[in-house]
Tab-separated table of C-alpha atoms in Angstrom:
chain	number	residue	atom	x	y	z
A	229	UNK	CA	-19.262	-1.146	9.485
A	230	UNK	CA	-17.054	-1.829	12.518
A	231	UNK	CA	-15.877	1.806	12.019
A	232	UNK	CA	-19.380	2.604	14.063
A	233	UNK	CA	-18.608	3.119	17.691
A	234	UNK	CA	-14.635	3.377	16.757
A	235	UNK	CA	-15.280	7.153	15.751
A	236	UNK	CA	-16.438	10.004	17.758
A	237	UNK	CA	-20.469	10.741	17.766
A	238	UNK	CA	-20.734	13.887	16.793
A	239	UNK	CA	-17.358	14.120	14.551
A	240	UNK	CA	-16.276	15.284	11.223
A	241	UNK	CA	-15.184	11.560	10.784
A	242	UNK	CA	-18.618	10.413	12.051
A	243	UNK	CA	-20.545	12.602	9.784
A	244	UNK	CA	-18.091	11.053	6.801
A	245	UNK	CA	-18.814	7.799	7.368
A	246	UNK	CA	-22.595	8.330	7.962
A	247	UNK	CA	-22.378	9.143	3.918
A	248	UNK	CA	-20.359	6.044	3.196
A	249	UNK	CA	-21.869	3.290	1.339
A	250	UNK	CA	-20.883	0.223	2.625
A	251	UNK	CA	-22.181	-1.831	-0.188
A	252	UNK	CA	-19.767	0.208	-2.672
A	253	UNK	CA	-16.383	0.035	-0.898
A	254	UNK	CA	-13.122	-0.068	-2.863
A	255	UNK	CA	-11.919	-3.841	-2.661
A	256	UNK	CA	-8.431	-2.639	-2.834
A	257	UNK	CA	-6.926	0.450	-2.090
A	258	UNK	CA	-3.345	1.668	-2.572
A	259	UNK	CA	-1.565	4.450	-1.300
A	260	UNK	CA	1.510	6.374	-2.318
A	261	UNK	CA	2.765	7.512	0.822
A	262	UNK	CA	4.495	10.838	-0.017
A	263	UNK	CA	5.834	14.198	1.813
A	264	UNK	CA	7.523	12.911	4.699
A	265	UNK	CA	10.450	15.277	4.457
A	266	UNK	CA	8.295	18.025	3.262
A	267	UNK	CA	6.791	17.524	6.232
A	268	UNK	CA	9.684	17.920	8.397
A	269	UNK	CA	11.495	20.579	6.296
A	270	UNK	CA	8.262	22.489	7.201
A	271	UNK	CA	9.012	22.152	11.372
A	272	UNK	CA	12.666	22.753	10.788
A	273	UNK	CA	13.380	19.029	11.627
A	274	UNK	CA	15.595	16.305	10.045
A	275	UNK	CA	14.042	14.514	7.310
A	276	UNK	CA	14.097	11.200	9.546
A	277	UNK	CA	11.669	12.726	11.784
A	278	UNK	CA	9.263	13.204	9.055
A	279	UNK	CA	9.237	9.402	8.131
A	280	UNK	CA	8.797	8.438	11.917
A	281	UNK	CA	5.748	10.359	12.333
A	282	UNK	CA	4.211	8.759	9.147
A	283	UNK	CA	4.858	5.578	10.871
A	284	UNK	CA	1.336	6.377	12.883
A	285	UNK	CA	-0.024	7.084	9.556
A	286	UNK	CA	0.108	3.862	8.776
A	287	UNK	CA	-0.914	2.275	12.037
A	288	UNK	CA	-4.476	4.313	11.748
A	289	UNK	CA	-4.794	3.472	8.144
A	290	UNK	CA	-4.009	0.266	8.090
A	291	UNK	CA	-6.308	-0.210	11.403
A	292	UNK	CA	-9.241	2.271	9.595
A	293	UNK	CA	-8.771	0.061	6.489
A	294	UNK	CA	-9.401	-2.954	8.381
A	295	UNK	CA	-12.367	-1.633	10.465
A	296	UNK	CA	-14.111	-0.256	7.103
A	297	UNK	CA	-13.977	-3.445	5.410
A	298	UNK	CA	-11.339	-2.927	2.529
A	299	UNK	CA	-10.124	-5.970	1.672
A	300	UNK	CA	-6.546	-5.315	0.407
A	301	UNK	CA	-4.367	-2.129	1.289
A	302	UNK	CA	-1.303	-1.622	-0.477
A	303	UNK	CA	1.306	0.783	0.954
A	304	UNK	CA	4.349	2.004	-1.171
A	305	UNK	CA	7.063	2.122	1.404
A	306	UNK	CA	10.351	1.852	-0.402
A	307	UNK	CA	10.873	2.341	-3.900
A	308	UNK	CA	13.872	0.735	-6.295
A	309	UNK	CA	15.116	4.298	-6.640
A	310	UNK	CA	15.289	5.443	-2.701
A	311	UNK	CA	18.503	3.890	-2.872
A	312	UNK	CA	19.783	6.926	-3.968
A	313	UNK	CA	18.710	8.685	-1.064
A	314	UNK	CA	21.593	9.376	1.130
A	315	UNK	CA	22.749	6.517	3.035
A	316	UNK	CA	21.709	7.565	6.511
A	317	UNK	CA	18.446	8.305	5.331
A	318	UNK	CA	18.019	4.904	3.786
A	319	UNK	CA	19.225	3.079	7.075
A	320	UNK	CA	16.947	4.766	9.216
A	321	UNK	CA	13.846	3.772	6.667
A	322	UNK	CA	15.427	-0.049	7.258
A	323	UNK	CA	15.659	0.846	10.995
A	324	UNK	CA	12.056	2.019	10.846
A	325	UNK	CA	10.617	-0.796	8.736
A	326	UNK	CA	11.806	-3.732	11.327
A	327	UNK	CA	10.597	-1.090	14.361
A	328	UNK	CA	7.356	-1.197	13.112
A	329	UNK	CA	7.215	-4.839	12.368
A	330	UNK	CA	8.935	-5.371	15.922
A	331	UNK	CA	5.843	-3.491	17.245
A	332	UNK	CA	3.079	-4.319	15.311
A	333	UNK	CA	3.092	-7.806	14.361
A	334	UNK	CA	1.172	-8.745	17.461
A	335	UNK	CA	-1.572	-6.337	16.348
A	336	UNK	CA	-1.654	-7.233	13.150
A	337	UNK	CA	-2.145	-10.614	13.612
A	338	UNK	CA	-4.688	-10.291	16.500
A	339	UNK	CA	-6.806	-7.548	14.358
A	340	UNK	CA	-6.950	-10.820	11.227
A	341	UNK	CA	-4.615	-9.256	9.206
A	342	UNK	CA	-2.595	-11.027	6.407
A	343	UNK	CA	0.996	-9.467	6.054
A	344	UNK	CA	2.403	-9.441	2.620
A	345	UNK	CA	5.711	-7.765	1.330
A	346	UNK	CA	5.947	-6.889	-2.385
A	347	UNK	CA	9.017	-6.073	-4.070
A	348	UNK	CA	12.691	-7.132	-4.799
A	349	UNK	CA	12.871	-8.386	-1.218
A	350	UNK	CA	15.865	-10.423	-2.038
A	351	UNK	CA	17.843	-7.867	-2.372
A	352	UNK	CA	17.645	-6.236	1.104
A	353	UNK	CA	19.739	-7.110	4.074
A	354	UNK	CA	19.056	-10.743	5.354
A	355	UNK	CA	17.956	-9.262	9.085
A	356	UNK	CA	15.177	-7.758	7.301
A	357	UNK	CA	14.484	-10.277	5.286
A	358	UNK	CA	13.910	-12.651	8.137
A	359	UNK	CA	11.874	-10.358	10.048
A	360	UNK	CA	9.549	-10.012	6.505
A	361	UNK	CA	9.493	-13.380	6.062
A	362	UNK	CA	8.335	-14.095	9.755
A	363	UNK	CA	5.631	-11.801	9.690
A	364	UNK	CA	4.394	-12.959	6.451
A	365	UNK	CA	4.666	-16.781	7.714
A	366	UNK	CA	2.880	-15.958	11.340
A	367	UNK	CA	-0.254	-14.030	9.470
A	368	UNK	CA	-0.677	-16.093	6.556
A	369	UNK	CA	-3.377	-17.548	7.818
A	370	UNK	CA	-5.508	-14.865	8.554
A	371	UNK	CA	-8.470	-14.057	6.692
A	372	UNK	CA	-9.114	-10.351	7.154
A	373	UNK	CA	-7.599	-7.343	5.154
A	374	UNK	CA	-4.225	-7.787	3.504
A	375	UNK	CA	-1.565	-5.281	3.856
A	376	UNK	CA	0.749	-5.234	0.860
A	377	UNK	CA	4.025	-3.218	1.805
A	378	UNK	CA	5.940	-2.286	-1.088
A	379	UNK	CA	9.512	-2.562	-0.432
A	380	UNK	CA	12.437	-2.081	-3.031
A	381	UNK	CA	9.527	-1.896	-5.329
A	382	UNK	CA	9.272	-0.272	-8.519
A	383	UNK	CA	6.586	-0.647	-11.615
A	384	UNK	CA	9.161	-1.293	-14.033
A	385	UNK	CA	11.363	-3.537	-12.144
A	386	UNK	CA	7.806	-5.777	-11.185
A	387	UNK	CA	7.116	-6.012	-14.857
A	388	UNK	CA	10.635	-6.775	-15.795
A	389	UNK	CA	10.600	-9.754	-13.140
A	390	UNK	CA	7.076	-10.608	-14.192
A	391	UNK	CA	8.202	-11.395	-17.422
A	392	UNK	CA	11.577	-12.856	-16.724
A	393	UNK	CA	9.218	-15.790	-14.667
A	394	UNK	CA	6.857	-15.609	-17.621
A	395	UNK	CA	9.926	-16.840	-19.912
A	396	UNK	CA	11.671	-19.484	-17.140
A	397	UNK	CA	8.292	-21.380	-17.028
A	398	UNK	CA	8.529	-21.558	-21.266
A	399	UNK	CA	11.724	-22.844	-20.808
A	400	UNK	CA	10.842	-25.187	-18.249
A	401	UNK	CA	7.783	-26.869	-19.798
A	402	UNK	CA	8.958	-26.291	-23.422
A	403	UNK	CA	6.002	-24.409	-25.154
A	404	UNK	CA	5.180	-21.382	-25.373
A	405	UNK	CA	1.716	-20.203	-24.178
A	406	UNK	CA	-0.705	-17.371	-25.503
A	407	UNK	CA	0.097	-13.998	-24.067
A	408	UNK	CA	-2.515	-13.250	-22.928
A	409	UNK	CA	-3.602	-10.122	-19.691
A	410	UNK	CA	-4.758	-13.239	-17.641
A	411	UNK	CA	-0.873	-14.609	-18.152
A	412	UNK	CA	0.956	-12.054	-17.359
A	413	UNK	CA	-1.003	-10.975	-14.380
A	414	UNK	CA	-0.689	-14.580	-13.295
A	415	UNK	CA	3.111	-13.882	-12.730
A	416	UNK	CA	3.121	-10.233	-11.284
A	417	UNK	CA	3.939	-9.666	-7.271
A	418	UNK	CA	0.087	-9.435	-6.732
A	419	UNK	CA	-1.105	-12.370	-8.788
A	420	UNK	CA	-4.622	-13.280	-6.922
A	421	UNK	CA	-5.224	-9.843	-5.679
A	422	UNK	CA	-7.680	-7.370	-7.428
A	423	UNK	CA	-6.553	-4.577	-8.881
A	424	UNK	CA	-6.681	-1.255	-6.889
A	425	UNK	CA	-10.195	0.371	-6.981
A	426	UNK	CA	-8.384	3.324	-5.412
A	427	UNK	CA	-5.620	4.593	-5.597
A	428	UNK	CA	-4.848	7.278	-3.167
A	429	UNK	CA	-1.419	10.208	-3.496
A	430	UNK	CA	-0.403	12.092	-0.653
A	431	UNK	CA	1.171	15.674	-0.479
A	432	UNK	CA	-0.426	16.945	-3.493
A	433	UNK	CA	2.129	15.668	-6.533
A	434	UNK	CA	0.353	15.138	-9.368
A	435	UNK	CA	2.426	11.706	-10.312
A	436	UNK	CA	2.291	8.093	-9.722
A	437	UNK	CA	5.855	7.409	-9.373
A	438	UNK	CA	6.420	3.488	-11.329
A	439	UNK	CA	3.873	2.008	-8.710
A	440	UNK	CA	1.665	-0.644	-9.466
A	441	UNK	CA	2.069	0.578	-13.564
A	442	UNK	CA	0.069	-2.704	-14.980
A	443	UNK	CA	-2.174	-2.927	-11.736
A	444	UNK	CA	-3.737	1.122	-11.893
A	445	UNK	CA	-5.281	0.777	-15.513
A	446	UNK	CA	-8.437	1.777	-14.321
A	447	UNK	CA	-8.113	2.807	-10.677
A	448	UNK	CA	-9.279	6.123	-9.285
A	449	UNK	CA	-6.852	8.583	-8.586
A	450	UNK	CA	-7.388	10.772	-5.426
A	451	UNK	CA	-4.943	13.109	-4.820
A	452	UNK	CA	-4.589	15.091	-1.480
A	453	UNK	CA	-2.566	18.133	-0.518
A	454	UNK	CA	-2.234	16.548	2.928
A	455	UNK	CA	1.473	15.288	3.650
A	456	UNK	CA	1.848	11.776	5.168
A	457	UNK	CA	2.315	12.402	8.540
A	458	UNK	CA	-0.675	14.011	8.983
A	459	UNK	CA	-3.103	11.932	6.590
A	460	UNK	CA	-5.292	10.083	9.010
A	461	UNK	CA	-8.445	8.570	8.913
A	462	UNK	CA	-10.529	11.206	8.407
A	463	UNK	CA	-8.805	11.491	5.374
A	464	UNK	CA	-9.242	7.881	4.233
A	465	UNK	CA	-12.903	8.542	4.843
A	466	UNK	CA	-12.934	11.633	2.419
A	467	UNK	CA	-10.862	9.761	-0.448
A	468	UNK	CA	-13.407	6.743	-0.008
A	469	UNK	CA	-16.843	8.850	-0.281
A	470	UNK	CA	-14.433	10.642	-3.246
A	471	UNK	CA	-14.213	6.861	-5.411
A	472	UNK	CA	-18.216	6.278	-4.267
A	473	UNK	CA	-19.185	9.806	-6.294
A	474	UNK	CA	-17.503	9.053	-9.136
A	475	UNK	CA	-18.626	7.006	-12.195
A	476	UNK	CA	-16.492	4.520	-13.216
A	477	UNK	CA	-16.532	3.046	-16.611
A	478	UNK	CA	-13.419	1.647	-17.753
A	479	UNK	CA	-13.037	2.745	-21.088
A	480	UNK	CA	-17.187	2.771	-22.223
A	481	UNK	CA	-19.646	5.350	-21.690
């Protein structure tokens, strides 16, 4: 694993990964980024502060992803119902989103990474738009992990517009096809991907919040009391060797 000589010798995170089994990694992994505020309410600072220090979160995850050889990470960034988060808050999560593409894109492309946003993106501002669209054009060729950002993204909404596409193509070729789970997964925002192997909660809530509802059938569920801000790789390593001790059989015995 390329993680080898990237970690300490000698380290809690080199001891982790020593009990890794590379063979057995999760394909995709999917994280619900959650306890930002808690986070800041915690050092008596502004909420905003909370979500800019998970924004190196994500740069070591989404590096330690890429180094362990997962082949899909998808990050849940902005959900359909943070618009009722106080306006401030919600422009400073905009702010923050184009900041980190501003500064990252380079890296990201360099490090082989495939940028992908998921979501309603239509319906946010048209500066952002263009600077999701551009990142998504300049990596699309790269072959190593892809990084799903979820982004006015919500379970229900994805299946609503899954099906609403589902029912335009009827109309369009004039028959109506078998409904089948091959169909509809054919129109959802991650048709082509695999569904998450793992699918990792920050800060401890024992919820999945309307992510990825048709995609987490039978993912893993790791839950961590560890807020966002301070979930780094180490962590990653221990929800990994988590999935790789447990026995998955989707539905049998």
């Amino acid at each position: 694993m390329e993680l080898e000589g990237f970690v300490e010798a000698g380290s809690q995170e080199a001891a982790l990964l020593k009990q890794i089994d590379k063979d057995r990694l999760p394909k995709h992994v999917a994280v619900i980024m959650d306890g930002n505020g808690r986070w800041a309410g915690m050092r008596r600072l502004p909420r905003v502060a909370g979500h800019r220090a998970g924004i190196e979160s994500v740069r070591e995850i989404v590096e330690s992803s890429a180094r362990l050889g997962v082949q899909v990470l998808t990050l849940y960034a902005f959900s359909v119902e943070n618009w009722k988060r106080p306006r401030s808050e919600v422009r400073t999560l905009m702010e923050l989103l184009k900041e980190y593409l501003r500064l990252e894109l380079d890296s990201l492309h360099k490090n082989n990474i495939r940028f992908r946003a998921i979501g309603r993106i239509q319906e946010l501002e048209e500066p952002i738009r263009k600077q999701l669209y551009e990142a998504m054009r300049i990596t699309e060729g790269n072959s190593g992990l892809l990084l799903n950002v979820a982004l006015n993204y919500s379970g229900r909404a994805e299946l609503v517009d899954t099906f609403n596409r589902l029912l335009a193509e009827v109309k369009q070729n004039g028959h109506t096809p078998s409904i089948s789970e091959e169909l509809i997964s054919r129109f959802l925002y991650t048709s082509g991907i695999p569904d998450p192997d793992l699918l990792i909660r920050t800060s401890g809530e024992m919820r999945i919040s309307n992510f990825l509802l048709w995609q987490i059938a039978y993912s893993e569920i790791y839950i961590t009391p560890t807020y966002w801000p301070d979930f780094r790789r180490k962590h990653l390593l221990e929800a990994v060797l988590e999935y790789q001790q447990r026995e998955r059989r989707y539905g049998g015995i």
